[in-house]
């Protein structure tokens, strides 16, 4: 019995859905079918765990997505989505969600209740802000929000302590919250192409030895940071932030050491 049925077969959409249902296939691939609407029969595939709807012309994802209760991976890359349904938060088994290259302005209320989500890619959209509910996505390991319209990151980002990758490049960020220092498992931090003039000293706690995975190019960093970057690279910046963090925590000892 096959584990997947791919959309590059010559079958019609209805036949493909029927075969997926009858074979109990775990994956359904409807990518690049120029779909504007998802056929009603699709919601009967309650056994599928992976769904590909990439490269279509979908303006909306129906609330019916809740019927796919076993879904673990959902890819909606390259559609025309302007929003996501509230019911997506009810997908308790969803681990991988890709909604990049759409027209999303944000996430639905209650989105933080996805208890299994480990990978979220919402890059290349029009997202302006993140809800504080993001603090409940504590299972996330990779968060991709590059090429959006974010002007700030909520302090609650510090709750996502399992993050290994945080991509925030090409937004409009003028600052980062000090709570980013709580992300001690980060090995990739992309910040290039923002409006950052300085970096929080707590950032040194987050990136640790993973200096090579940090990118802050194309930001209007203040002169002091630019000079350190030019002379000692990112490693020098991290060393500076660690010193500033130490002085802030132990001002008397730092003064005595001088």
PDB file of C-alpha atoms in Angstrom:
ATOM      1  CA  UNK A   1       0.000   0.000   0.000  1.00  0.00           C
ATOM      2  CA  UNK A   2       1.645   3.300  -1.044  1.00  0.00           C
ATOM      3  CA  UNK A   3       2.581   5.927   1.498  1.00  0.00           C
ATOM      4  CA  UNK A   4       1.984   8.853  -0.863  1.00  0.00           C
ATOM      5  CA  UNK A   5       0.338   9.840  -4.100  1.00  0.00           C
ATOM      6  CA  UNK A   6       1.904  12.718  -5.996  1.00  0.00           C
ATOM      7  CA  UNK A   7       0.129  15.382  -8.014  1.00  0.00           C
ATOM      8  CA  UNK A   8       2.375  14.980 -11.046  1.00  0.00           C
ATOM      9  CA  UNK A   9       0.330  11.950 -12.127  1.00  0.00           C
ATOM     10  CA  UNK A  10      -2.186  12.309 -14.938  1.00  0.00           C
ATOM     11  CA  UNK A  11      -5.120  11.733 -12.595  1.00  0.00           C
ATOM     12  CA  UNK A  12      -7.759  14.409 -12.165  1.00  0.00           C
ATOM     13  CA  UNK A  13      -7.991  16.132  -8.804  1.00  0.00           C
ATOM     14  CA  UNK A  14     -11.065  14.191  -7.800  1.00  0.00           C
ATOM     15  CA  UNK A  15      -9.448  10.905  -8.797  1.00  0.00           C
ATOM     16  CA  UNK A  16      -6.301  11.817  -6.901  1.00  0.00           C
ATOM     17  CA  UNK A  17      -8.280  12.569  -3.743  1.00  0.00           C
ATOM     18  CA  UNK A  18     -10.214   9.322  -4.122  1.00  0.00           C
ATOM     19  CA  UNK A  19      -7.031   7.303  -4.548  1.00  0.00           C
ATOM     20  CA  UNK A  20      -5.458   8.981  -1.562  1.00  0.00           C
ATOM     21  CA  UNK A  21      -8.504   8.166   0.534  1.00  0.00           C
ATOM     22  CA  UNK A  22      -8.886   4.594  -0.692  1.00  0.00           C
ATOM     23  CA  UNK A  23      -5.201   3.739  -0.342  1.00  0.00           C
ATOM     24  CA  UNK A  24      -4.905   5.385   3.069  1.00  0.00           C
ATOM     25  CA  UNK A  25      -1.870   7.259   1.743  1.00  0.00           C
ATOM     26  CA  UNK A  26      -0.191   9.447   4.342  1.00  0.00           C
ATOM     27  CA  UNK A  27       0.701  12.257   1.940  1.00  0.00           C
ATOM     28  CA  UNK A  28      -1.380  14.222  -0.538  1.00  0.00           C
ATOM     29  CA  UNK A  29       0.409  16.478  -3.004  1.00  0.00           C
ATOM     30  CA  UNK A  30      -1.744  19.105  -4.717  1.00  0.00           C
ATOM     31  CA  UNK A  31       1.112  21.482  -5.392  1.00  0.00           C
ATOM     32  CA  UNK A  32       1.250  23.672  -8.496  1.00  0.00           C
ATOM     33  CA  UNK A  33      -2.254  22.841  -9.671  1.00  0.00           C
ATOM     34  CA  UNK A  34      -3.419  26.471 -10.095  1.00  0.00           C
ATOM     35  CA  UNK A  35      -6.061  25.811  -7.452  1.00  0.00           C
ATOM     36  CA  UNK A  36      -8.219  28.756  -6.412  1.00  0.00           C
ATOM     37  CA  UNK A  37     -10.399  26.613  -4.180  1.00  0.00           C
ATOM     38  CA  UNK A  38      -9.772  23.348  -2.373  1.00  0.00           C
ATOM     39  CA  UNK A  39     -12.240  20.655  -3.463  1.00  0.00           C
ATOM     40  CA  UNK A  40     -14.754  19.626  -0.778  1.00  0.00           C
ATOM     41  CA  UNK A  41     -13.763  15.993  -1.140  1.00  0.00           C
ATOM     42  CA  UNK A  42     -10.297  16.909   0.136  1.00  0.00           C
ATOM     43  CA  UNK A  43     -11.560  17.300   3.707  1.00  0.00           C
ATOM     44  CA  UNK A  44     -12.458  13.610   3.849  1.00  0.00           C
ATOM     45  CA  UNK A  45      -8.736  12.743   3.946  1.00  0.00           C
ATOM     46  CA  UNK A  46      -8.658  12.637   7.716  1.00  0.00           C
ATOM     47  CA  UNK A  47      -5.858  10.070   7.776  1.00  0.00           C
ATOM     48  CA  UNK A  48      -3.221  12.159   5.921  1.00  0.00           C
ATOM     49  CA  UNK A  49      -0.244  13.513   7.831  1.00  0.00           C
ATOM     50  CA  UNK A  50       1.410  15.567   5.058  1.00  0.00           C
ATOM     51  CA  UNK A  51      -0.268  18.000   2.675  1.00  0.00           C
ATOM     52  CA  UNK A  52       1.383  20.044  -0.062  1.00  0.00           C
ATOM     53  CA  UNK A  53      -0.634  22.950  -1.494  1.00  0.00           C
ATOM     54  CA  UNK A  54       2.333  24.986  -2.713  1.00  0.00           C
ATOM     55  CA  UNK A  55       2.289  27.160  -5.796  1.00  0.00           C
ATOM     56  CA  UNK A  56      -1.458  27.505  -6.189  1.00  0.00           C
ATOM     57  CA  UNK A  57      -3.731  30.567  -6.270  1.00  0.00           C
ATOM     58  CA  UNK A  58      -5.453  30.151  -2.930  1.00  0.00           C
ATOM     59  CA  UNK A  59      -6.734  33.368  -1.342  1.00  0.00           C
ATOM     60  CA  UNK A  60      -7.951  31.621   1.784  1.00  0.00           C
ATOM     61  CA  UNK A  61      -7.621  28.374   3.688  1.00  0.00           C
ATOM     62  CA  UNK A  62     -11.052  27.167   4.862  1.00  0.00           C
ATOM     63  CA  UNK A  63     -11.913  26.444   8.476  1.00  0.00           C
ATOM     64  CA  UNK A  64     -12.368  22.847   7.293  1.00  0.00           C
ATOM     65  CA  UNK A  65      -8.627  22.349   7.768  1.00  0.00           C
ATOM     66  CA  UNK A  66      -9.566  21.317  11.303  1.00  0.00           C
ATOM     67  CA  UNK A  67     -10.889  18.013   9.894  1.00  0.00           C
ATOM     68  CA  UNK A  68      -7.326  16.933   9.069  1.00  0.00           C
ATOM     69  CA  UNK A  69      -6.648  16.215  12.710  1.00  0.00           C
ATOM     70  CA  UNK A  70      -3.634  13.966  12.063  1.00  0.00           C
ATOM     71  CA  UNK A  71      -1.809  16.549   9.981  1.00  0.00           C
ATOM     72  CA  UNK A  72       1.870  16.918  10.847  1.00  0.00           C
ATOM     73  CA  UNK A  73       3.149  18.907   7.859  1.00  0.00           C
ATOM     74  CA  UNK A  74       1.325  21.599   5.875  1.00  0.00           C
ATOM     75  CA  UNK A  75       2.997  23.515   3.069  1.00  0.00           C
ATOM     76  CA  UNK A  76       1.261  26.548   1.562  1.00  0.00           C
ATOM     77  CA  UNK A  77       4.271  28.278   0.041  1.00  0.00           C
ATOM     78  CA  UNK A  78       3.595  30.598  -2.885  1.00  0.00           C
ATOM     79  CA  UNK A  79      -0.151  31.193  -2.732  1.00  0.00           C
ATOM     80  CA  UNK A  80      -2.159  34.412  -2.258  1.00  0.00           C
ATOM     81  CA  UNK A  81      -3.224  33.935   1.337  1.00  0.00           C
ATOM     82  CA  UNK A  82      -4.047  37.101   3.258  1.00  0.00           C
ATOM     83  CA  UNK A  83      -4.944  35.297   6.487  1.00  0.00           C
ATOM     84  CA  UNK A  84      -5.014  31.905   8.153  1.00  0.00           C
ATOM     85  CA  UNK A  85      -8.124  30.368   9.742  1.00  0.00           C
ATOM     86  CA  UNK A  86      -8.478  30.292  13.526  1.00  0.00           C
ATOM     87  CA  UNK A  87      -9.014  26.546  13.309  1.00  0.00           C
ATOM     88  CA  UNK A  88      -5.390  25.976  12.330  1.00  0.00           C
ATOM     89  CA  UNK A  89      -4.640  26.319  16.044  1.00  0.00           C
ATOM     90  CA  UNK A  90      -6.666  23.161  16.643  1.00  0.00           C
ATOM     91  CA  UNK A  91      -4.235  20.965  14.702  1.00  0.00           C
ATOM     92  CA  UNK A  92      -2.665  19.365  17.741  1.00  0.00           C
ATOM     93  CA  UNK A  93      -0.227  17.217  15.735  1.00  0.00           C
ATOM     94  CA  UNK A  94       1.032  19.923  13.362  1.00  0.00           C
ATOM     95  CA  UNK A  95       4.845  20.064  13.455  1.00  0.00           C
ATOM     96  CA  UNK A  96       5.837  21.840  10.235  1.00  0.00           C
ATOM     97  CA  UNK A  97       3.988  24.822   8.807  1.00  0.00           C
ATOM     98  CA  UNK A  98       5.242  26.649   5.715  1.00  0.00           C
ATOM     99  CA  UNK A  99       3.280  29.746   4.681  1.00  0.00           C
ATOM    100  CA  UNK A 100       6.075  31.734   3.063  1.00  0.00           C
ATOM    101  CA  UNK A 101       5.593  33.850  -0.074  1.00  0.00           C
ATOM    102  CA  UNK A 102       2.007  34.824   0.595  1.00  0.00           C
ATOM    103  CA  UNK A 103       0.355  38.100   1.653  1.00  0.00           C
ATOM    104  CA  UNK A 104      -0.248  37.408   5.330  1.00  0.00           C
ATOM    105  CA  UNK A 105      -0.467  40.434   7.620  1.00  0.00           C
ATOM    106  CA  UNK A 106      -0.388  38.370  10.807  1.00  0.00           C
ATOM    107  CA  UNK A 107      -1.482  35.202  12.555  1.00  0.00           C
ATOM    108  CA  UNK A 108      -4.964  34.271  13.806  1.00  0.00           C
ATOM    109  CA  UNK A 109      -6.001  34.669  17.457  1.00  0.00           C
ATOM    110  CA  UNK A 110      -5.034  31.649  19.508  1.00  0.00           C
ATOM    111  CA  UNK A 111      -2.239  30.672  17.145  1.00  0.00           C
ATOM    112  CA  UNK A 112       0.040  30.039  20.113  1.00  0.00           C
ATOM    113  CA  UNK A 113      -1.979  26.956  21.043  1.00  0.00           C
ATOM    114  CA  UNK A 114      -0.293  24.720  18.429  1.00  0.00           C
ATOM    115  CA  UNK A 115       1.354  22.364  20.939  1.00  0.00           C
ATOM    116  CA  UNK A 116       3.571  20.354  18.566  1.00  0.00           C
ATOM    117  CA  UNK A 117       4.880  23.007  16.169  1.00  0.00           C
ATOM    118  CA  UNK A 118       8.658  22.826  15.702  1.00  0.00           C
ATOM    119  CA  UNK A 119       9.141  24.641  12.374  1.00  0.00           C
ATOM    120  CA  UNK A 120       7.363  27.786  11.176  1.00  0.00           C
ATOM    121  CA  UNK A 121       8.319  29.537   7.955  1.00  0.00           C
ATOM    122  CA  UNK A 122       6.318  32.714   7.341  1.00  0.00           C
ATOM    123  CA  UNK A 123       8.992  34.606   5.442  1.00  0.00           C
ATOM    124  CA  UNK A 124       8.154  36.900   2.512  1.00  0.00           C
ATOM    125  CA  UNK A 125       4.779  38.124   3.707  1.00  0.00           C
ATOM    126  CA  UNK A 126       3.430  41.429   5.056  1.00  0.00           C
ATOM    127  CA  UNK A 127       3.456  40.624   8.754  1.00  0.00           C
ATOM    128  CA  UNK A 128       3.639  43.790  10.834  1.00  0.00           C
ATOM    129  CA  UNK A 129       3.575  42.413  14.371  1.00  0.00           C
ATOM    130  CA  UNK A 130       3.638  39.236  16.410  1.00  0.00           C
ATOM    131  CA  UNK A 131       1.020  38.522  19.018  1.00  0.00           C
ATOM    132  CA  UNK A 132       2.174  37.934  22.607  1.00  0.00           C
ATOM    133  CA  UNK A 133       0.526  34.519  22.125  1.00  0.00           C
ATOM    134  CA  UNK A 134       3.740  33.506  20.397  1.00  0.00           C
ATOM    135  CA  UNK A 135       5.130  32.891  23.881  1.00  0.00           C
ATOM    136  CA  UNK A 136       3.110  29.668  24.000  1.00  0.00           C
ATOM    137  CA  UNK A 137       4.877  28.167  20.958  1.00  0.00           C
ATOM    138  CA  UNK A 138       7.488  26.708  23.263  1.00  0.00           C
ATOM    139  CA  UNK A 139       8.157  23.672  21.049  1.00  0.00           C
ATOM    140  CA  UNK A 140       9.471  25.808  18.159  1.00  0.00           C
ATOM    141  CA  UNK A 141      13.012  25.073  17.010  1.00  0.00           C
ATOM    142  CA  UNK A 142      13.099  27.183  13.868  1.00  0.00           C
ATOM    143  CA  UNK A 143      11.255  30.428  13.186  1.00  0.00           C
ATOM    144  CA  UNK A 144      11.610  32.162   9.826  1.00  0.00           C
ATOM    145  CA  UNK A 145      10.140  35.663   9.554  1.00  0.00           C
ATOM    146  CA  UNK A 146      12.509  37.312   7.091  1.00  0.00           C
ATOM    147  CA  UNK A 147      11.212  39.739   4.463  1.00  0.00           C
ATOM    148  CA  UNK A 148       8.212  41.019   6.390  1.00  0.00           C
ATOM    149  CA  UNK A 149       7.271  44.411   7.845  1.00  0.00           C
ATOM    150  CA  UNK A 150       8.052  43.821  11.516  1.00  0.00           C
ATOM    151  CA  UNK A 151       9.015  46.910  13.491  1.00  0.00           C
ATOM    152  CA  UNK A 152       9.466  45.170  16.826  1.00  0.00           C
ATOM    153  CA  UNK A 153       9.740  41.743  18.404  1.00  0.00           C
ATOM    154  CA  UNK A 154       7.700  41.145  21.579  1.00  0.00           C
ATOM    155  CA  UNK A 155       9.534  40.459  24.810  1.00  0.00           C
ATOM    156  CA  UNK A 156       7.754  37.113  24.930  1.00  0.00           C
ATOM    157  CA  UNK A 157      10.193  35.833  22.289  1.00  0.00           C
ATOM    158  CA  UNK A 158      12.370  34.891  25.258  1.00  0.00           C
ATOM    159  CA  UNK A 159       9.947  32.084  26.104  1.00  0.00           C
ATOM    160  CA  UNK A 160      10.894  30.159  22.970  1.00  0.00           C
ATOM    161  CA  UNK A 161      13.894  28.583  24.624  1.00  0.00           C
ATOM    162  CA  UNK A 162      14.139  25.641  22.201  1.00  0.00           C
ATOM    163  CA  UNK A 163      14.825  27.860  19.177  1.00  0.00           C
ATOM    164  CA  UNK A 164      17.896  26.885  17.177  1.00  0.00           C
ATOM    165  CA  UNK A 165      17.161  29.172  14.217  1.00  0.00           C
ATOM    166  CA  UNK A 166      15.671  32.653  14.257  1.00  0.00           C
ATOM    167  CA  UNK A 167      15.535  34.476  10.914  1.00  0.00           C
ATOM    168  CA  UNK A 168      14.465  38.129  11.068  1.00  0.00           C
ATOM    169  CA  UNK A 169      16.368  39.637   8.158  1.00  0.00           C
ATOM    170  CA  UNK A 170      14.922  42.347   5.922  1.00  0.00           C
ATOM    171  CA  UNK A 171      12.314  43.716   8.286  1.00  0.00           C
ATOM    172  CA  UNK A 172      12.099  47.161   9.910  1.00  0.00           C
ATOM    173  CA  UNK A 173      13.434  46.324  13.359  1.00  0.00           C
ATOM    174  CA  UNK A 174      14.997  49.245  15.214  1.00  0.00           C
ATOM    175  CA  UNK A 175      15.750  47.268  18.368  1.00  0.00           C
ATOM    176  CA  UNK A 176      15.664  43.807  19.915  1.00  0.00           C
ATOM    177  CA  UNK A 177      14.235  42.925  23.352  1.00  0.00           C
ATOM    178  CA  UNK A 178      16.693  42.033  26.090  1.00  0.00           C
ATOM    179  CA  UNK A 179      14.779  38.791  26.595  1.00  0.00           C
ATOM    180  CA  UNK A 180      16.430  37.441  23.447  1.00  0.00           C
ATOM    181  CA  UNK A 181      19.258  36.522  25.803  1.00  0.00           C
ATOM    182  CA  UNK A 182      17.133  33.623  27.015  1.00  0.00           C
ATOM    183  CA  UNK A 183      17.427  31.848  23.667  1.00  0.00           C
ATOM    184  CA  UNK A 184      20.558  29.981  24.652  1.00  0.00           C
ATOM    185  CA  UNK A 185      20.219  27.230  22.043  1.00  0.00           C
ATOM    186  CA  UNK A 186      20.436  29.564  19.043  1.00  0.00           C
ATOM    187  CA  UNK A 187      22.992  28.626  16.407  1.00  0.00           C
ATOM    188  CA  UNK A 188      21.503  30.721  13.575  1.00  0.00           C
ATOM    189  CA  UNK A 189      20.402  34.343  14.019  1.00  0.00           C
ATOM    190  CA  UNK A 190      19.716  36.372  10.884  1.00  0.00           C
ATOM    191  CA  UNK A 191      19.303  40.110  11.464  1.00  0.00           C
ATOM    192  CA  UNK A 192      20.692  41.662   8.295  1.00  0.00           C
ATOM    193  CA  UNK A 193      18.785  44.373   6.449  1.00  0.00           C
ATOM    194  CA  UNK A 194      17.001  45.955   9.429  1.00  0.00           C
ATOM    195  CA  UNK A 195      17.222  49.350  11.166  1.00  0.00           C
ATOM    196  CA  UNK A 196      19.290  48.271  14.155  1.00  0.00           C
ATOM    197  CA  UNK A 197      21.641  50.883  15.595  1.00  0.00           C
ATOM    198  CA  UNK A 198      22.652  48.814  18.607  1.00  0.00           C
ATOM    199  CA  UNK A 199      22.343  45.278  19.962  1.00  0.00           C
ATOM    200  CA  UNK A 200      21.233  44.230  23.460  1.00  0.00           C
ATOM    201  CA  UNK A 201      24.126  43.114  25.628  1.00  0.00           C
ATOM    202  CA  UNK A 202      22.052  40.051  26.567  1.00  0.00           C
ATOM    203  CA  UNK A 203      22.478  38.792  23.008  1.00  0.00           C
ATOM    204  CA  UNK A 204      25.871  37.427  24.013  1.00  0.00           C
ATOM    205  CA  UNK A 205      24.125  34.957  26.319  1.00  0.00           C
ATOM    206  CA  UNK A 206      21.990  33.680  23.446  1.00  0.00           C
ATOM    207  CA  UNK A 207      24.561  33.108  20.745  1.00  0.00           C
ATOM    208  CA  UNK A 208      27.339  31.769  22.982  1.00  0.00           C
ATOM    209  CA  UNK A 209      29.987  30.193  20.786  1.00  0.00           C
ATOM    210  CA  UNK A 210      27.788  30.257  17.664  1.00  0.00           C
ATOM    211  CA  UNK A 211      29.257  33.523  16.396  1.00  0.00           C
ATOM    212  CA  UNK A 212      29.516  32.243  12.816  1.00  0.00           C
ATOM    213  CA  UNK A 213      25.747  31.806  12.668  1.00  0.00           C
ATOM    214  CA  UNK A 214      25.000  35.464  13.428  1.00  0.00           C
ATOM    215  CA  UNK A 215      24.499  38.008  10.648  1.00  0.00           C
ATOM    216  CA  UNK A 216      23.923  41.736  11.249  1.00  0.00           C
ATOM    217  CA  UNK A 217      25.056  43.201   7.931  1.00  0.00           C
ATOM    218  CA  UNK A 218      23.207  46.121   6.338  1.00  0.00           C
ATOM    219  CA  UNK A 219      22.106  47.699   9.610  1.00  0.00           C
ATOM    220  CA  UNK A 220      22.911  51.313  10.609  1.00  0.00           C
ATOM    221  CA  UNK A 221      24.891  50.204  13.681  1.00  0.00           C
ATOM    222  CA  UNK A 222      26.357  52.997  15.772  1.00  0.00           C
ATOM    223  CA  UNK A 223      29.954  53.967  15.182  1.00  0.00           C
ATOM    224  CA  UNK A 224      31.341  52.050  18.135  1.00  0.00           C
ATOM    225  CA  UNK A 225      29.810  48.753  17.039  1.00  0.00           C
ATOM    226  CA  UNK A 226      30.835  49.320  13.441  1.00  0.00           C
ATOM    227  CA  UNK A 227      34.432  49.848  14.473  1.00  0.00           C
ATOM    228  CA  UNK A 228      34.428  46.679  16.551  1.00  0.00           C
ATOM    229  CA  UNK A 229      32.846  44.759  13.661  1.00  0.00           C
ATOM    230  CA  UNK A 230      35.462  46.022  11.219  1.00  0.00           C
ATOM    231  CA  UNK A 231      38.406  45.281  13.488  1.00  0.00           C
ATOM    232  CA  UNK A 232      37.336  42.071  15.243  1.00  0.00           C
ATOM    233  CA  UNK A 233      34.246  40.810  13.438  1.00  0.00           C
ATOM    234  CA  UNK A 234      31.210  39.401  15.195  1.00  0.00           C
ATOM    235  CA  UNK A 235      33.418  37.725  17.762  1.00  0.00           C
ATOM    236  CA  UNK A 236      34.607  41.133  18.900  1.00  0.00           C
ATOM    237  CA  UNK A 237      31.024  42.380  19.161  1.00  0.00           C
ATOM    238  CA  UNK A 238      30.077  39.397  21.307  1.00  0.00           C
ATOM    239  CA  UNK A 239      33.083  39.996  23.549  1.00  0.00           C
ATOM    240  CA  UNK A 240      32.025  43.638  23.946  1.00  0.00           C
ATOM    241  CA  UNK A 241      28.444  42.676  24.807  1.00  0.00           C
ATOM    242  CA  UNK A 242      29.676  40.162  27.374  1.00  0.00           C
ATOM    243  CA  UNK A 243      31.791  42.831  29.014  1.00  0.00           C
ATOM    244  CA  UNK A 244      28.869  45.265  29.090  1.00  0.00           C
ATOM    245  CA  UNK A 245      26.602  42.557  30.502  1.00  0.00           C
ATOM    246  CA  UNK A 246      29.169  41.758  33.210  1.00  0.00           C
ATOM    247  CA  UNK A 247      29.521  45.422  34.154  1.00  0.00           C
ATOM    248  CA  UNK A 248      25.740  45.795  34.371  1.00  0.00           C
ATOM    249  CA  UNK A 249      25.428  42.795  36.670  1.00  0.00           C
ATOM    250  CA  UNK A 250      28.460  43.458  38.865  1.00  0.00           C
ATOM    251  CA  UNK A 251      29.175  47.200  38.693  1.00  0.00           C
ATOM    252  CA  UNK A 252      31.298  47.336  41.845  1.00  0.00           C
ATOM    253  CA  UNK A 253      33.459  44.362  40.882  1.00  0.00           C
ATOM    254  CA  UNK A 254      33.908  45.718  37.350  1.00  0.00           C
ATOM    255  CA  UNK A 255      35.024  49.069  38.779  1.00  0.00           C
ATOM    256  CA  UNK A 256      37.474  47.340  41.097  1.00  0.00           C
ATOM    257  CA  UNK A 257      38.905  45.273  38.224  1.00  0.00           C
ATOM    258  CA  UNK A 258      39.686  48.484  36.396  1.00  0.00           C
TER     259      UNK A 258
END
